[in-house]
Structure formats: C-alpha cells, structure tokens
Amino acid sequence: PQGALAKFEKALLLHDDAPRLYLEVADLSLKIGNAERAVWWLARAREKFTNLPELPFFEGQLLGHLKRWREALNAMDIAASLAANYQPAFLTADFYFQHGVVAERAGEIDTAESHFLSCLELDDHHAPALNYLGYMWAERGQNLSHAEEFIRRALVREPENAAYLDSLGWVLYHQGRYHEALQPLEQASKLS
C-alpha cells in the first residue's frame, strides 16, 4: 500500500481535478495506518470540490472513527448543507442515521434526535435508528414508552441482535419492570 499511496499522491499532483483520486489516497493512507494523512487529504479535497457532499461526509466518518466528534459533526453538517443545495438524493435514511450518531457522540442530543427522526421519516423500519433513538431516550429516562416501542420494532427486524436486546432490557429496567428486564439482558449476554 505504501508504494500505491506514493503513486496516487503523484497522480494527484498531475491531475488534481478528480475527487475519486483524493478518496483513493485517503483510503490508502488509512490502510498504512496514517489516519491523519487521510484527514488532511479529505479536507484538501473538500476545499477544492466545494459542491460534493460525499467528501465532507467521508471526512466526518473518518473524524468520528478518530473520536474527534466535534470536527466530525462539523463535517457532517457541511455534507448535509451541500447535499440540500446540490444533491438532495444524498440525504438518505442512512445519511441521517450517521449524522445522528455523530451528533449524539458530539453531545448534541437534541440534534441527534432530530436526525434519527428524519431517518425514520424516510425509512420507518430502519432498525439501527429505532434502537439508537430508543436507547438514547432510555439513557435519559425520557419517552420511555416510545423508547420501548422503537426498540421492539428494531427487534422485529433483528430478533437476535444482542445490542437491541440489551436496549430492551435497559428500557424495561428504567421503567421499573425489573423482572421483565432480566430475560432480554440474559439473552443479550448469551448472544454476545
């Protein structure tokens, strides 16, 4: 990968008008363990190609992987704005889910909730969003009946998902239904 990275970087010096090359260089940088170099290339690509939401989206994903949540959220917000202006089709349920995850990790709970709800407006069976939002509410002791409903809907889609079973146990626990909480928690433990 090191040799391939050097070749792609040289190609970028000659043909820096191809956003795909920037993504390749970022990917190869990650493969050799240089995440900071990947971030640098993605930021440079975003500055050059100012109307492509994919670039800040990937940058946000990478920054999130590095647990730089505030920077990741900024990149995701830029991606959302660009998509709204230039590529509305980019704003899919999965995009809103990823945006919600980054917002929650950055501590922007209300923003995260809004993104998860946008995800569910586009795909009301999106199990990861149903579970994430349900768990988020349970953690905060809010909307517990809706949290349980959302988590149970996620479990209909993926009944053997240990994380979803754990979420169900947690929301039941927060509702004071301790005896009922035990079974999904034990099942989650066995599955994981």
C-alpha atoms as a PDB file:
ATOM      1  CA  PRO A   1       0.000   0.000   0.000  1.00  0.00           C
ATOM      2  CA  GLN A   2       2.889   2.435   0.702  1.00  0.00           C
ATOM      3  CA  GLY A   3       4.036   2.274  -2.941  1.00  0.00           C
ATOM      4  CA  ALA A   4       0.492   2.635  -4.235  1.00  0.00           C
ATOM      5  CA  LEU A   5      -0.042   5.642  -1.977  1.00  0.00           C
ATOM      6  CA  ALA A   6       3.052   7.362  -3.388  1.00  0.00           C
ATOM      7  CA  LYS A   7       1.788   6.734  -6.939  1.00  0.00           C
ATOM      8  CA  PHE A   8      -1.674   8.110  -6.177  1.00  0.00           C
ATOM      9  CA  GLU A   9      -0.177  11.173  -4.493  1.00  0.00           C
ATOM     10  CA  LYS A  10       1.945  11.818  -7.601  1.00  0.00           C
ATOM     11  CA  ALA A  11      -1.134  11.345  -9.771  1.00  0.00           C
ATOM     12  CA  LEU A  12      -2.899  13.984  -7.690  1.00  0.00           C
ATOM     13  CA  LEU A  13      -0.100  16.441  -8.327  1.00  0.00           C
ATOM     14  CA  LEU A  14      -0.688  15.997 -12.071  1.00  0.00           C
ATOM     15  CA  HIS A  15      -4.476  15.588 -12.093  1.00  0.00           C
ATOM     16  CA  ASP A  16      -5.993  17.175  -9.035  1.00  0.00           C
ATOM     17  CA  ASP A  17      -9.364  17.596 -10.739  1.00  0.00           C
ATOM     18  CA  ALA A  18     -10.591  14.072  -9.887  1.00  0.00           C
ATOM     19  CA  PRO A  19     -12.287  13.767  -6.482  1.00  0.00           C
ATOM     20  CA  ARG A  20     -12.023   9.972  -6.743  1.00  0.00           C
ATOM     21  CA  LEU A  21      -8.227  10.205  -6.548  1.00  0.00           C
ATOM     22  CA  TYR A  22      -8.489  12.059  -3.249  1.00  0.00           C
ATOM     23  CA  LEU A  23     -10.713   9.312  -1.859  1.00  0.00           C
ATOM     24  CA  GLU A  24      -8.237   6.657  -3.051  1.00  0.00           C
ATOM     25  CA  VAL A  25      -5.343   8.485  -1.393  1.00  0.00           C
ATOM     26  CA  ALA A  26      -7.319   8.832   1.840  1.00  0.00           C
ATOM     27  CA  ASP A  27      -8.220   5.132   1.749  1.00  0.00           C
ATOM     28  CA  LEU A  28      -4.614   4.075   1.131  1.00  0.00           C
ATOM     29  CA  SER A  29      -3.448   6.409   3.915  1.00  0.00           C
ATOM     30  CA  LEU A  30      -5.802   4.573   6.267  1.00  0.00           C
ATOM     31  CA  LYS A  31      -4.546   1.193   5.084  1.00  0.00           C
ATOM     32  CA  ILE A  32      -0.993   2.083   6.041  1.00  0.00           C
ATOM     33  CA  GLY A  33      -2.172   3.386   9.412  1.00  0.00           C
ATOM     34  CA  ASN A  34      -1.860   7.104   8.740  1.00  0.00           C
ATOM     35  CA  ALA A  35      -5.313   8.421   9.594  1.00  0.00           C
ATOM     36  CA  GLU A  36      -4.074  11.992   9.995  1.00  0.00           C
ATOM     37  CA  ARG A  37      -2.827  11.978   6.410  1.00  0.00           C
ATOM     38  CA  ALA A  38      -6.219  10.691   5.273  1.00  0.00           C
ATOM     39  CA  VAL A  39      -7.949  13.524   7.149  1.00  0.00           C
ATOM     40  CA  TRP A  40      -5.584  16.021   5.538  1.00  0.00           C
ATOM     41  CA  TRP A  41      -6.330  14.734   2.021  1.00  0.00           C
ATOM     42  CA  LEU A  42     -10.081  14.756   2.595  1.00  0.00           C
ATOM     43  CA  ALA A  43     -10.005  18.299   3.946  1.00  0.00           C
ATOM     44  CA  ARG A  44      -7.982  19.378   0.925  1.00  0.00           C
ATOM     45  CA  ALA A  45     -10.456  17.676  -1.421  1.00  0.00           C
ATOM     46  CA  ARG A  46     -13.395  19.349   0.337  1.00  0.00           C
ATOM     47  CA  GLU A  47     -11.773  22.765  -0.182  1.00  0.00           C
ATOM     48  CA  LYS A  48     -11.250  22.053  -3.883  1.00  0.00           C
ATOM     49  CA  PHE A  49     -14.611  20.441  -4.691  1.00  0.00           C
ATOM     50  CA  THR A  50     -16.985  22.702  -2.837  1.00  0.00           C
ATOM     51  CA  ASN A  51     -20.272  21.209  -4.023  1.00  0.00           C
ATOM     52  CA  LEU A  52     -19.734  17.486  -3.366  1.00  0.00           C
ATOM     53  CA  PRO A  53     -21.362  16.257  -0.136  1.00  0.00           C
ATOM     54  CA  GLU A  54     -19.525  12.930  -0.327  1.00  0.00           C
ATOM     55  CA  LEU A  55     -16.202  14.476   0.618  1.00  0.00           C
ATOM     56  CA  PRO A  56     -17.211  16.074   3.939  1.00  0.00           C
ATOM     57  CA  PHE A  57     -19.370  13.004   4.642  1.00  0.00           C
ATOM     58  CA  PHE A  58     -16.342  10.704   4.391  1.00  0.00           C
ATOM     59  CA  GLU A  59     -14.281  13.223   6.321  1.00  0.00           C
ATOM     60  CA  GLY A  60     -16.926  13.190   9.066  1.00  0.00           C
ATOM     61  CA  GLN A  61     -16.897   9.398   9.145  1.00  0.00           C
ATOM     62  CA  LEU A  62     -13.118   9.353   9.454  1.00  0.00           C
ATOM     63  CA  LEU A  63     -13.037  12.034  12.156  1.00  0.00           C
ATOM     64  CA  GLY A  64     -15.675  10.056  14.035  1.00  0.00           C
ATOM     65  CA  HIS A  65     -13.521   6.951  13.777  1.00  0.00           C
ATOM     66  CA  LEU A  66     -10.766   9.046  15.361  1.00  0.00           C
ATOM     67  CA  LYS A  67     -13.248  10.133  18.068  1.00  0.00           C
ATOM     68  CA  ARG A  68     -12.879  13.771  17.084  1.00  0.00           C
ATOM     69  CA  TRP A  69     -16.633  14.194  17.397  1.00  0.00           C
ATOM     70  CA  ARG A  70     -16.968  17.995  17.195  1.00  0.00           C
ATOM     71  CA  GLU A  71     -14.921  18.114  13.994  1.00  0.00           C
ATOM     72  CA  ALA A  72     -16.840  15.128  12.658  1.00  0.00           C
ATOM     73  CA  LEU A  73     -20.151  16.857  13.335  1.00  0.00           C
ATOM     74  CA  ASN A  74     -18.949  19.998  11.557  1.00  0.00           C
ATOM     75  CA  ALA A  75     -18.000  17.925   8.502  1.00  0.00           C
ATOM     76  CA  MET A  76     -21.355  16.114   8.545  1.00  0.00           C
ATOM     77  CA  ASP A  77     -23.197  19.439   8.819  1.00  0.00           C
ATOM     78  CA  ILE A  78     -21.281  20.680   5.770  1.00  0.00           C
ATOM     79  CA  ALA A  79     -22.205  17.482   3.909  1.00  0.00           C
ATOM     80  CA  ALA A  80     -25.881  17.968   4.776  1.00  0.00           C
ATOM     81  CA  SER A  81     -25.829  21.567   3.608  1.00  0.00           C
ATOM     82  CA  LEU A  82     -24.101  20.687   0.340  1.00  0.00           C
ATOM     83  CA  ALA A  83     -26.492  17.819  -0.268  1.00  0.00           C
ATOM     84  CA  ALA A  84     -29.507  20.042   0.348  1.00  0.00           C
ATOM     85  CA  ASN A  85     -28.175  22.564  -2.177  1.00  0.00           C
ATOM     86  CA  TYR A  86     -26.638  20.305  -4.839  1.00  0.00           C
ATOM     87  CA  GLN A  87     -27.603  16.644  -4.347  1.00  0.00           C
ATOM     88  CA  PRO A  88     -30.820  16.171  -2.357  1.00  0.00           C
ATOM     89  CA  ALA A  89     -30.776  12.441  -3.191  1.00  0.00           C
ATOM     90  CA  PHE A  90     -27.693  12.155  -0.955  1.00  0.00           C
ATOM     91  CA  LEU A  91     -29.909  12.801   2.083  1.00  0.00           C
ATOM     92  CA  THR A  92     -30.945   9.188   2.586  1.00  0.00           C
ATOM     93  CA  ALA A  93     -32.092   7.434   5.740  1.00  0.00           C
ATOM     94  CA  ASP A  94     -28.571   6.070   6.209  1.00  0.00           C
ATOM     95  CA  PHE A  95     -27.103   9.565   5.888  1.00  0.00           C
ATOM     96  CA  TYR A  96     -29.421  10.890   8.605  1.00  0.00           C
ATOM     97  CA  PHE A  97     -28.609   7.889  10.791  1.00  0.00           C
ATOM     98  CA  GLN A  98     -24.866   8.504  10.503  1.00  0.00           C
ATOM     99  CA  HIS A  99     -25.391  12.223  11.097  1.00  0.00           C
ATOM    100  CA  GLY A 100     -27.411  11.372  14.219  1.00  0.00           C
ATOM    101  CA  VAL A 101     -24.716   9.068  15.579  1.00  0.00           C
ATOM    102  CA  VAL A 102     -22.054  11.737  15.153  1.00  0.00           C
ATOM    103  CA  ALA A 103     -24.283  14.401  16.721  1.00  0.00           C
ATOM    104  CA  GLU A 104     -25.013  12.174  19.734  1.00  0.00           C
ATOM    105  CA  ARG A 105     -21.335  11.401  20.226  1.00  0.00           C
ATOM    106  CA  ALA A 106     -20.563  15.131  19.995  1.00  0.00           C
ATOM    107  CA  GLY A 107     -23.043  15.689  22.833  1.00  0.00           C
ATOM    108  CA  GLU A 108     -25.708  17.336  20.665  1.00  0.00           C
ATOM    109  CA  ILE A 109     -28.579  15.169  21.879  1.00  0.00           C
ATOM    110  CA  ASP A 110     -31.471  17.245  20.509  1.00  0.00           C
ATOM    111  CA  THR A 111     -29.777  17.460  17.118  1.00  0.00           C
ATOM    112  CA  ALA A 112     -29.143  13.716  17.150  1.00  0.00           C
ATOM    113  CA  GLU A 113     -32.798  13.044  17.953  1.00  0.00           C
ATOM    114  CA  SER A 114     -33.844  15.249  15.045  1.00  0.00           C
ATOM    115  CA  HIS A 115     -31.568  13.359  12.639  1.00  0.00           C
ATOM    116  CA  PHE A 116     -32.794   9.959  13.838  1.00  0.00           C
ATOM    117  CA  LEU A 117     -36.400  11.086  13.381  1.00  0.00           C
ATOM    118  CA  SER A 118     -35.537  12.306   9.857  1.00  0.00           C
ATOM    119  CA  CYS A 119     -34.048   8.875   9.177  1.00  0.00           C
ATOM    120  CA  LEU A 120     -37.232   7.198  10.367  1.00  0.00           C
ATOM    121  CA  GLU A 121     -39.394   9.510   8.253  1.00  0.00           C
ATOM    122  CA  LEU A 122     -37.588   8.123   5.215  1.00  0.00           C
ATOM    123  CA  ASP A 123     -37.455   4.521   6.446  1.00  0.00           C
ATOM    124  CA  ASP A 124     -39.687   3.700   9.409  1.00  0.00           C
ATOM    125  CA  HIS A 125     -38.156   0.194   9.600  1.00  0.00           C
ATOM    126  CA  HIS A 126     -34.545   1.386   9.977  1.00  0.00           C
ATOM    127  CA  ALA A 127     -33.614  -0.913  12.862  1.00  0.00           C
ATOM    128  CA  PRO A 128     -30.353   0.811  13.856  1.00  0.00           C
ATOM    129  CA  ALA A 129     -32.118   4.189  14.117  1.00  0.00           C
ATOM    130  CA  LEU A 130     -35.052   2.691  16.022  1.00  0.00           C
ATOM    131  CA  ASN A 131     -32.697   1.102  18.533  1.00  0.00           C
ATOM    132  CA  TYR A 132     -30.309   4.050  18.826  1.00  0.00           C
ATOM    133  CA  LEU A 133     -33.083   6.551  19.465  1.00  0.00           C
ATOM    134  CA  GLY A 134     -34.880   4.191  21.852  1.00  0.00           C
ATOM    135  CA  TYR A 135     -31.691   3.568  23.805  1.00  0.00           C
ATOM    136  CA  MET A 136     -30.859   7.273  23.833  1.00  0.00           C
ATOM    137  CA  TRP A 137     -34.262   8.055  25.332  1.00  0.00           C
ATOM    138  CA  ALA A 138     -33.909   5.239  27.873  1.00  0.00           C
ATOM    139  CA  GLU A 139     -30.488   6.533  28.936  1.00  0.00           C
ATOM    140  CA  ARG A 140     -32.026   9.930  29.609  1.00  0.00           C
ATOM    141  CA  GLY A 141     -35.150   8.474  31.262  1.00  0.00           C
ATOM    142  CA  GLN A 142     -37.328  10.178  28.628  1.00  0.00           C
ATOM    143  CA  ASN A 143     -40.125   8.956  26.365  1.00  0.00           C
ATOM    144  CA  LEU A 144     -39.796   5.502  27.894  1.00  0.00           C
ATOM    145  CA  SER A 145     -42.967   4.090  26.328  1.00  0.00           C
ATOM    146  CA  HIS A 146     -41.851   5.320  22.882  1.00  0.00           C
ATOM    147  CA  ALA A 147     -38.332   4.057  23.580  1.00  0.00           C
ATOM    148  CA  GLU A 148     -39.704   0.590  24.303  1.00  0.00           C
ATOM    149  CA  GLU A 149     -41.886   0.692  21.187  1.00  0.00           C
ATOM    150  CA  PHE A 150     -38.964   1.721  18.961  1.00  0.00           C
ATOM    151  CA  ILE A 151     -36.635  -0.922  20.392  1.00  0.00           C
ATOM    152  CA  ARG A 152     -39.275  -3.631  19.992  1.00  0.00           C
ATOM    153  CA  ARG A 153     -39.741  -2.546  16.352  1.00  0.00           C
ATOM    154  CA  ALA A 154     -35.985  -2.903  15.842  1.00  0.00           C
ATOM    155  CA  LEU A 155     -36.150  -6.381  17.373  1.00  0.00           C
ATOM    156  CA  VAL A 156     -38.878  -7.391  14.928  1.00  0.00           C
ATOM    157  CA  ARG A 157     -36.318  -6.728  12.176  1.00  0.00           C
ATOM    158  CA  GLU A 158     -33.379  -8.320  14.013  1.00  0.00           C
ATOM    159  CA  PRO A 159     -34.622 -10.554  16.858  1.00  0.00           C
ATOM    160  CA  GLU A 160     -31.169 -11.993  17.645  1.00  0.00           C
ATOM    161  CA  ASN A 161     -29.361  -8.648  17.852  1.00  0.00           C
ATOM    162  CA  ALA A 162     -27.641  -8.572  21.238  1.00  0.00           C
ATOM    163  CA  ALA A 163     -27.401  -4.762  21.295  1.00  0.00           C
ATOM    164  CA  TYR A 164     -31.131  -4.403  20.686  1.00  0.00           C
ATOM    165  CA  LEU A 165     -31.960  -6.975  23.363  1.00  0.00           C
ATOM    166  CA  ASP A 166     -29.686  -5.109  25.765  1.00  0.00           C
ATOM    167  CA  SER A 167     -31.531  -1.867  24.900  1.00  0.00           C
ATOM    168  CA  LEU A 168     -34.869  -3.534  25.606  1.00  0.00           C
ATOM    169  CA  GLY A 169     -33.635  -4.735  28.978  1.00  0.00           C
ATOM    170  CA  TRP A 170     -32.350  -1.273  29.766  1.00  0.00           C
ATOM    171  CA  VAL A 171     -35.610   0.498  28.895  1.00  0.00           C
ATOM    172  CA  LEU A 172     -37.612  -2.048  30.905  1.00  0.00           C
ATOM    173  CA  TYR A 173     -35.238  -1.512  33.822  1.00  0.00           C
ATOM    174  CA  HIS A 174     -35.749   2.262  33.611  1.00  0.00           C
ATOM    175  CA  GLN A 175     -39.496   1.690  33.699  1.00  0.00           C
ATOM    176  CA  GLY A 176     -39.101  -0.237  36.956  1.00  0.00           C
ATOM    177  CA  ARG A 177     -40.029  -3.534  35.258  1.00  0.00           C
ATOM    178  CA  TYR A 178     -37.014  -5.334  36.699  1.00  0.00           C
ATOM    179  CA  HIS A 179     -38.312  -8.886  36.361  1.00  0.00           C
ATOM    180  CA  GLU A 180     -39.162  -8.339  32.672  1.00  0.00           C
ATOM    181  CA  ALA A 181     -35.769  -6.688  32.046  1.00  0.00           C
ATOM    182  CA  LEU A 182     -33.854  -9.772  33.135  1.00  0.00           C
ATOM    183  CA  GLN A 183     -34.817 -12.045  30.209  1.00  0.00           C
ATOM    184  CA  PRO A 184     -33.648  -9.786  27.319  1.00  0.00           C
ATOM    185  CA  LEU A 185     -30.495  -8.875  29.245  1.00  0.00           C
ATOM    186  CA  GLU A 186     -29.639 -12.549  29.787  1.00  0.00           C
ATOM    187  CA  GLN A 187     -30.388 -13.333  26.133  1.00  0.00           C
ATOM    188  CA  ALA A 188     -28.170 -10.417  25.034  1.00  0.00           C
ATOM    189  CA  SER A 189     -25.369 -11.712  27.236  1.00  0.00           C
ATOM    190  CA  LYS A 190     -25.634 -15.208  25.701  1.00  0.00           C
ATOM    191  CA  LEU A 191     -25.617 -13.824  22.158  1.00  0.00           C
ATOM    192  CA  SER A 192     -22.605 -11.607  22.736  1.00  0.00           C
END
